[in-house]
């Protein structure tokens, strides 16, 4: 490399003793998350309580940073609703902390909202084993990300790339390949200064600033991503009718606590007593939505089930059909 000093995100060959550059490239990342935080320069000299105060004070900045990108998140929600409503899928592609948070979000949608298998697909650089043990070089595999997207993404899907810096090659490779296949593409990062090298429909650049521990994006950047993904996927599920009022009505009752929650939801939503709610749930073969529509409308279980089928399993739509 010739010319001036390396700029942000430049790849620098590290010379070996014989003057021949090593095979492994070095990248100088210019993202805000890599800058030093002036509020924590004496972190190693602080008492435990002082250290925790500094971390907590910085964490308080995250919700405001997320609030600044709600318009972009809203557009992404609409893209996801369109994809899922037309038989397509939502994909998360990420590496490191970002990728693991994508895996967590996708996994939690099944028990919480009974999200159909395949609606949300999480792809992690380095494969499933990278959830537990870091595979650091995997994030540099641009061609690997592109190949994985080419294998599973189809036109009409939504692909969300998760990368704190906004420049992770594996993620950008996946986004580029997804866009070429006709999918909508979104980049979620903690770098509002990012200039993506691939065409994107939406960039969600959350301005979380420098980390308390320089470059440790498992901190504020990760917290911001968790907040964004929580809001995004929850809003998608609400828009698709998997919430009535503010109650989970598509949950999977896999344990005693959740079976009890089903009864509580029916009591809360309908005003009926516990015995009536239990009986309706039993008659509906454990289908909370059917029991709910039956109790709210006064219709029988079979009529409630039929109305839900005609209303694309939307509770309010089914109630409107039964009232007409």
Short mmCIF file of C-alpha atoms in Angstrom, two decimals:
data_model
loop_
_atom_site.label_atom_id
_atom_site.label_comp_id
_atom_site.label_asym_id
_atom_site.label_seq_id
_atom_site.Cartn_x
_atom_site.Cartn_y
_atom_site.Cartn_z
CA UNK A 1 0.00 0.00 0.00
CA UNK A 2 1.35 3.39 -0.94
CA UNK A 3 0.38 6.97 -0.24
CA UNK A 4 -0.82 8.48 3.03
CA UNK A 5 -1.74 6.76 6.29
CA UNK A 6 -4.47 4.17 6.39
CA UNK A 7 -7.94 5.64 6.63
CA UNK A 8 -11.05 4.17 8.24
CA UNK A 9 -11.67 0.57 7.31
CA UNK A 10 -8.44 0.33 5.29
CA UNK A 11 -6.86 -3.10 4.94
CA UNK A 12 -3.21 -3.00 5.97
CA UNK A 13 -0.64 -5.72 5.31
CA UNK A 14 1.50 -6.34 8.38
CA UNK A 15 5.17 -6.80 7.29
CA UNK A 16 6.94 -9.91 8.55
CA UNK A 17 10.60 -10.04 9.55
CA UNK A 18 11.71 -10.82 5.99
CA UNK A 19 9.75 -7.90 4.60
CA UNK A 20 7.02 -10.08 3.07
CA UNK A 21 3.52 -9.15 4.16
CA UNK A 22 1.66 -11.70 6.27
CA UNK A 23 -1.26 -13.49 4.68
CA UNK A 24 -3.78 -12.25 7.23
CA UNK A 25 -5.11 -8.75 6.47
CA UNK A 26 -5.47 -6.08 9.14
CA UNK A 27 -8.46 -3.74 9.07
CA UNK A 28 -8.51 -0.35 10.79
CA UNK A 29 -12.18 0.26 11.49
CA UNK A 30 -13.29 3.88 11.68
CA UNK A 31 -16.71 3.27 13.23
CA UNK A 32 -17.75 5.34 16.27
CA UNK A 33 -17.83 2.15 18.36
CA UNK A 34 -14.04 1.88 17.94
CA UNK A 35 -13.30 5.34 19.35
CA UNK A 36 -12.27 5.95 22.96
CA UNK A 37 -14.93 7.05 25.37
CA UNK A 38 -13.78 10.14 27.33
CA UNK A 39 -16.13 9.25 30.18
CA UNK A 40 -14.34 5.97 30.92
CA UNK A 41 -10.63 6.66 30.43
CA UNK A 42 -9.96 5.98 34.13
CA UNK A 43 -12.11 2.85 34.19
CA UNK A 44 -9.37 0.60 35.59
CA UNK A 45 -8.71 3.05 38.45
CA UNK A 46 -12.33 3.25 39.62
CA UNK A 47 -13.97 1.45 42.49
CA UNK A 48 -16.46 -1.25 41.56
CA UNK A 49 -19.37 1.07 42.35
CA UNK A 50 -17.89 3.92 40.31
CA UNK A 51 -17.29 1.60 37.37
CA UNK A 52 -20.87 0.35 37.44
CA UNK A 53 -22.15 3.93 37.59
CA UNK A 54 -20.17 4.86 34.48
CA UNK A 55 -21.50 1.81 32.61
CA UNK A 56 -25.06 2.52 33.72
CA UNK A 57 -24.85 6.21 32.82
CA UNK A 58 -23.69 5.30 29.32
CA UNK A 59 -26.39 2.66 28.95
CA UNK A 60 -29.00 5.38 29.56
CA UNK A 61 -28.02 6.91 26.21
CA UNK A 62 -29.20 3.87 24.25
CA UNK A 63 -33.02 4.31 24.32
CA UNK A 64 -32.70 7.87 23.02
CA UNK A 65 -30.44 6.65 20.22
CA UNK A 66 -33.02 4.02 19.27
CA UNK A 67 -35.82 6.62 19.40
CA UNK A 68 -33.97 8.60 16.72
CA UNK A 69 -34.30 5.74 14.19
CA UNK A 70 -37.94 4.74 14.77
CA UNK A 71 -38.91 5.90 11.25
CA UNK A 72 -36.40 3.48 9.73
CA UNK A 73 -37.55 0.67 12.03
CA UNK A 74 -41.17 1.35 11.01
CA UNK A 75 -40.29 0.97 7.32
CA UNK A 76 -38.54 -2.30 8.12
CA UNK A 77 -41.60 -3.58 10.00
CA UNK A 78 -43.77 -2.85 6.96
CA UNK A 79 -41.30 -4.67 4.68
CA UNK A 80 -41.40 -7.70 6.99
CA UNK A 81 -45.20 -7.74 7.17
CA UNK A 82 -45.39 -7.61 3.38
CA UNK A 83 -42.87 -10.45 3.04
CA UNK A 84 -44.53 -12.74 5.58
CA UNK A 85 -48.05 -11.97 4.37
CA UNK A 86 -47.11 -13.10 0.87
CA UNK A 87 -45.50 -16.39 1.83
CA UNK A 88 -41.91 -15.18 2.11
CA UNK A 89 -39.42 -15.04 4.97
CA UNK A 90 -37.32 -12.72 7.13
CA UNK A 91 -33.60 -13.50 7.39
CA UNK A 92 -31.07 -12.20 9.90
CA UNK A 93 -27.41 -12.32 8.81
CA UNK A 94 -24.87 -11.37 11.47
CA UNK A 95 -21.53 -12.09 13.10
CA UNK A 96 -20.32 -12.09 16.69
CA UNK A 97 -22.57 -10.40 19.24
CA UNK A 98 -24.79 -8.99 16.49
CA UNK A 99 -25.34 -12.41 14.97
CA UNK A 100 -26.02 -14.04 18.34
CA UNK A 101 -28.66 -11.46 19.17
CA UNK A 102 -30.32 -12.22 15.84
CA UNK A 103 -30.36 -15.92 16.74
CA UNK A 104 -31.95 -15.12 20.11
CA UNK A 105 -34.64 -12.91 18.58
CA UNK A 106 -35.61 -15.49 15.98
CA UNK A 107 -35.67 -18.30 18.56
CA UNK A 108 -37.93 -16.40 20.96
CA UNK A 109 -40.65 -15.75 18.39
CA UNK A 110 -41.79 -19.37 18.27
CA UNK A 111 -42.75 -19.82 21.95
CA UNK A 112 -43.97 -16.24 22.34
CA UNK A 113 -46.07 -15.85 19.20
CA UNK A 114 -46.24 -19.38 17.73
CA UNK A 115 -44.39 -17.99 14.74
CA UNK A 116 -44.45 -20.61 11.95
CA UNK A 117 -41.21 -22.46 11.35
CA UNK A 118 -39.19 -20.66 8.71
CA UNK A 119 -40.75 -17.22 9.11
CA UNK A 120 -37.61 -15.88 10.77
CA UNK A 121 -34.28 -17.47 9.80
CA UNK A 122 -31.07 -16.53 11.62
CA UNK A 123 -27.70 -16.99 9.91
CA UNK A 124 -24.50 -16.62 11.95
CA UNK A 125 -21.00 -16.28 10.54
CA UNK A 126 -19.13 -19.41 11.55
CA UNK A 127 -22.29 -21.51 11.77
CA UNK A 128 -24.36 -22.64 14.79
CA UNK A 129 -21.25 -23.41 16.84
CA UNK A 130 -20.35 -19.71 16.80
CA UNK A 131 -23.24 -19.10 19.21
CA UNK A 132 -21.09 -20.63 21.96
CA UNK A 133 -17.54 -20.10 20.76
CA UNK A 134 -16.32 -17.14 18.72
CA UNK A 135 -15.18 -17.90 15.17
CA UNK A 136 -13.48 -14.59 14.60
CA UNK A 137 -12.27 -14.96 11.00
CA UNK A 138 -15.71 -16.06 9.81
CA UNK A 139 -16.98 -12.48 9.77
CA UNK A 140 -14.38 -11.57 7.14
CA UNK A 141 -15.80 -14.10 4.67
CA UNK A 142 -17.63 -11.90 2.17
CA UNK A 143 -18.01 -14.74 -0.34
CA UNK A 144 -19.28 -17.04 2.41
CA UNK A 145 -22.04 -14.60 3.32
CA UNK A 146 -22.97 -14.18 -0.33
CA UNK A 147 -23.04 -17.95 -0.90
CA UNK A 148 -25.24 -18.56 2.13
CA UNK A 149 -27.72 -15.91 1.02
CA UNK A 150 -27.74 -17.32 -2.49
CA UNK A 151 -28.67 -20.74 -1.08
CA UNK A 152 -31.67 -19.68 0.96
CA UNK A 153 -32.92 -16.18 0.03
CA UNK A 154 -35.60 -15.76 -2.63
CA UNK A 155 -37.27 -12.77 -4.27
CA UNK A 156 -39.83 -11.29 -1.90
CA UNK A 157 -37.91 -12.12 1.27
CA UNK A 158 -36.59 -9.51 3.69
CA UNK A 159 -32.92 -9.73 4.71
CA UNK A 160 -31.70 -7.81 7.77
CA UNK A 161 -27.93 -7.52 8.13
CA UNK A 162 -26.65 -7.17 11.70
CA UNK A 163 -23.23 -5.57 12.07
CA UNK A 164 -22.20 -3.10 14.78
CA UNK A 165 -19.65 -1.36 12.53
CA UNK A 166 -21.81 -1.61 9.42
CA UNK A 167 -18.89 -2.96 7.41
CA UNK A 168 -18.66 -6.69 8.31
CA UNK A 169 -17.82 -8.51 5.04
CA UNK A 170 -19.91 -11.62 5.78
CA UNK A 171 -22.97 -9.42 6.34
CA UNK A 172 -22.38 -7.17 3.34
CA UNK A 173 -21.81 -10.21 1.14
CA UNK A 174 -25.16 -11.63 2.22
CA UNK A 175 -26.95 -8.30 1.72
CA UNK A 176 -25.46 -7.84 -1.74
CA UNK A 177 -26.43 -11.33 -2.88
CA UNK A 178 -29.91 -10.99 -1.36
CA UNK A 179 -30.52 -7.72 -3.20
CA UNK A 180 -29.46 -9.30 -6.47
CA UNK A 181 -32.02 -12.06 -5.90
CA UNK A 182 -34.86 -9.56 -5.44
CA UNK A 183 -35.09 -9.49 -1.65
CA UNK A 184 -35.59 -6.30 0.34
CA UNK A 185 -32.45 -5.46 2.32
CA UNK A 186 -31.86 -3.64 5.62
CA UNK A 187 -28.65 -2.95 7.53
CA UNK A 188 -28.87 -2.54 11.31
CA UNK A 189 -25.68 -1.12 12.80
CA UNK A 190 -24.32 1.22 15.47
CA UNK A 191 -22.63 3.45 12.94
CA UNK A 192 -24.70 6.38 11.61
CA UNK A 193 -21.69 7.37 9.48
CA UNK A 194 -21.71 4.10 7.53
CA UNK A 195 -21.45 4.27 3.74
CA UNK A 196 -22.54 0.81 2.59
CA UNK A 197 -20.84 -0.69 -0.43
CA UNK A 198 -24.02 -2.54 -1.48
CA UNK A 199 -27.48 -1.31 -2.43
CA UNK A 200 -29.84 -1.26 0.55
CA UNK A 201 -33.50 -0.41 1.03
CA UNK A 202 -33.06 0.80 4.62
CA UNK A 203 -30.12 1.66 6.86
CA UNK A 204 -30.79 1.74 10.61
CA UNK A 205 -27.72 3.45 12.03
CA UNK A 206 -28.14 3.75 15.79
CA UNK A 207 -25.82 6.41 17.21
CA UNK A 208 -24.65 4.71 20.41
CA UNK A 209 -21.19 6.32 20.26
CA UNK A 210 -17.96 5.01 21.81
CA UNK A 211 -18.19 2.06 24.17
CA UNK A 212 -17.17 2.21 27.84
CA UNK A 213 -14.59 -0.44 26.95
CA UNK A 214 -13.27 0.70 23.58
CA UNK A 215 -14.55 -1.47 20.74
CA UNK A 216 -16.58 -3.80 22.98
CA UNK A 217 -19.77 -3.77 20.94
CA UNK A 218 -21.40 -6.34 23.23
CA UNK A 219 -22.18 -3.29 25.39
CA UNK A 220 -24.16 -0.27 24.09
CA UNK A 221 -24.20 -1.39 20.46
CA UNK A 222 -25.51 -4.80 21.53
CA UNK A 223 -28.07 -3.26 23.86
CA UNK A 224 -29.32 -1.02 21.06
CA UNK A 225 -29.59 -3.97 18.69
CA UNK A 226 -31.55 -5.95 21.26
CA UNK A 227 -33.97 -3.04 21.70
CA UNK A 228 -34.37 -2.59 17.94
CA UNK A 229 -34.92 -6.29 17.28
CA UNK A 230 -37.38 -6.59 20.18
CA UNK A 231 -39.40 -3.66 18.87
CA UNK A 232 -39.16 -4.76 15.24
CA UNK A 233 -40.20 -8.39 15.64
CA UNK A 234 -42.88 -7.60 18.24
CA UNK A 235 -44.42 -4.96 15.97
CA UNK A 236 -44.38 -7.44 13.08
CA UNK A 237 -46.21 -10.03 15.19
CA UNK A 238 -48.79 -7.45 16.31
CA UNK A 239 -49.39 -6.35 12.71
CA UNK A 240 -49.90 -9.99 11.71
CA UNK A 241 -52.63 -10.47 14.34
CA UNK A 242 -50.68 -12.50 16.87
CA UNK A 243 -51.57 -10.07 19.67
CA UNK A 244 -55.05 -9.03 20.77
CA UNK A 245 -55.06 -5.74 22.71
CA UNK A 246 -51.69 -6.19 24.44
CA UNK A 247 -52.14 -9.90 25.12
CA UNK A 248 -50.20 -12.83 23.61
CA UNK A 249 -52.84 -14.96 21.93
CA UNK A 250 -50.68 -17.17 19.72
CA UNK A 251 -48.34 -18.39 22.44
CA UNK A 252 -47.33 -22.04 22.70
CA UNK A 253 -48.18 -23.45 26.12
CA UNK A 254 -45.20 -25.74 26.68
CA UNK A 255 -45.24 -25.72 30.48
CA UNK A 256 -47.57 -25.29 33.46
CA UNK A 257 -46.82 -21.56 33.78
CA UNK A 258 -47.76 -20.87 30.18
CA UNK A 259 -50.91 -22.99 30.42
CA UNK A 260 -51.89 -20.88 33.41
CA UNK A 261 -51.14 -17.74 31.41
CA UNK A 262 -53.62 -18.86 28.76
CA UNK A 263 -56.38 -18.96 31.38
CA UNK A 264 -55.32 -15.56 32.71
CA UNK A 265 -55.39 -14.08 29.20
CA UNK A 266 -58.94 -15.31 28.64
CA UNK A 267 -60.05 -13.89 31.99
CA UNK A 268 -58.38 -10.53 31.25
CA UNK A 269 -59.67 -10.26 27.68
CA UNK A 270 -63.23 -11.41 28.22
CA UNK A 271 -64.10 -10.69 31.84
CA UNK A 272 -65.26 -14.29 32.23
CA UNK A 273 -64.47 -16.28 35.32
CA UNK A 274 -61.78 -18.91 35.62
CA UNK A 275 -64.11 -21.90 35.27
CA UNK A 276 -65.77 -20.51 32.11
CA UNK A 277 -62.37 -19.72 30.63
CA UNK A 278 -61.02 -23.20 31.41
CA UNK A 279 -64.06 -24.83 29.83
CA UNK A 280 -63.82 -22.74 26.66
CA UNK A 281 -60.11 -23.52 26.28
CA UNK A 282 -60.79 -27.22 26.78
CA UNK A 283 -63.60 -27.21 24.20
CA UNK A 284 -61.28 -25.41 21.77
CA UNK A 285 -58.68 -28.19 22.19
CA UNK A 286 -56.27 -25.72 23.78
CA UNK A 287 -56.51 -23.18 20.95
CA UNK A 288 -56.45 -19.83 22.76
CA UNK A 289 -57.59 -17.78 19.76
CA UNK A 290 -60.63 -19.94 19.14
CA UNK A 291 -61.63 -19.87 22.81
CA UNK A 292 -61.15 -16.10 22.87
CA UNK A 293 -63.31 -15.45 19.81
CA UNK A 294 -65.99 -17.79 21.13
CA UNK A 295 -66.16 -16.06 24.51
CA UNK A 296 -66.04 -12.53 23.09
CA UNK A 297 -68.66 -13.16 20.40
CA UNK A 298 -70.90 -15.65 22.16
CA UNK A 299 -70.56 -17.96 19.17
CA UNK A 300 -69.89 -21.66 19.47
CA UNK A 301 -66.41 -23.12 19.15
CA UNK A 302 -66.94 -24.38 15.60
CA UNK A 303 -68.27 -20.99 14.43
CA UNK A 304 -65.37 -19.20 16.10
CA UNK A 305 -62.85 -21.53 14.45
CA UNK A 306 -64.47 -21.02 11.04
CA UNK A 307 -64.51 -17.24 11.41
CA UNK A 308 -60.83 -17.22 12.31
CA UNK A 309 -60.02 -19.26 9.21
CA UNK A 310 -61.95 -16.83 7.01
CA UNK A 311 -60.27 -13.82 8.69
CA UNK A 312 -56.70 -15.09 8.18
CA UNK A 313 -56.60 -15.94 11.90
CA UNK A 314 -57.05 -12.31 12.96
CA UNK A 315 -59.16 -12.07 16.11
CA UNK A 316 -60.68 -8.67 15.35
CA UNK A 317 -61.45 -9.73 11.81
CA UNK A 318 -63.17 -12.89 13.05
CA UNK A 319 -65.21 -10.90 15.55
CA UNK A 320 -66.32 -8.54 12.78
CA UNK A 321 -67.45 -11.49 10.64
CA UNK A 322 -69.45 -12.98 13.51
CA UNK A 323 -71.05 -9.61 14.30
CA UNK A 324 -72.18 -8.99 10.71
#
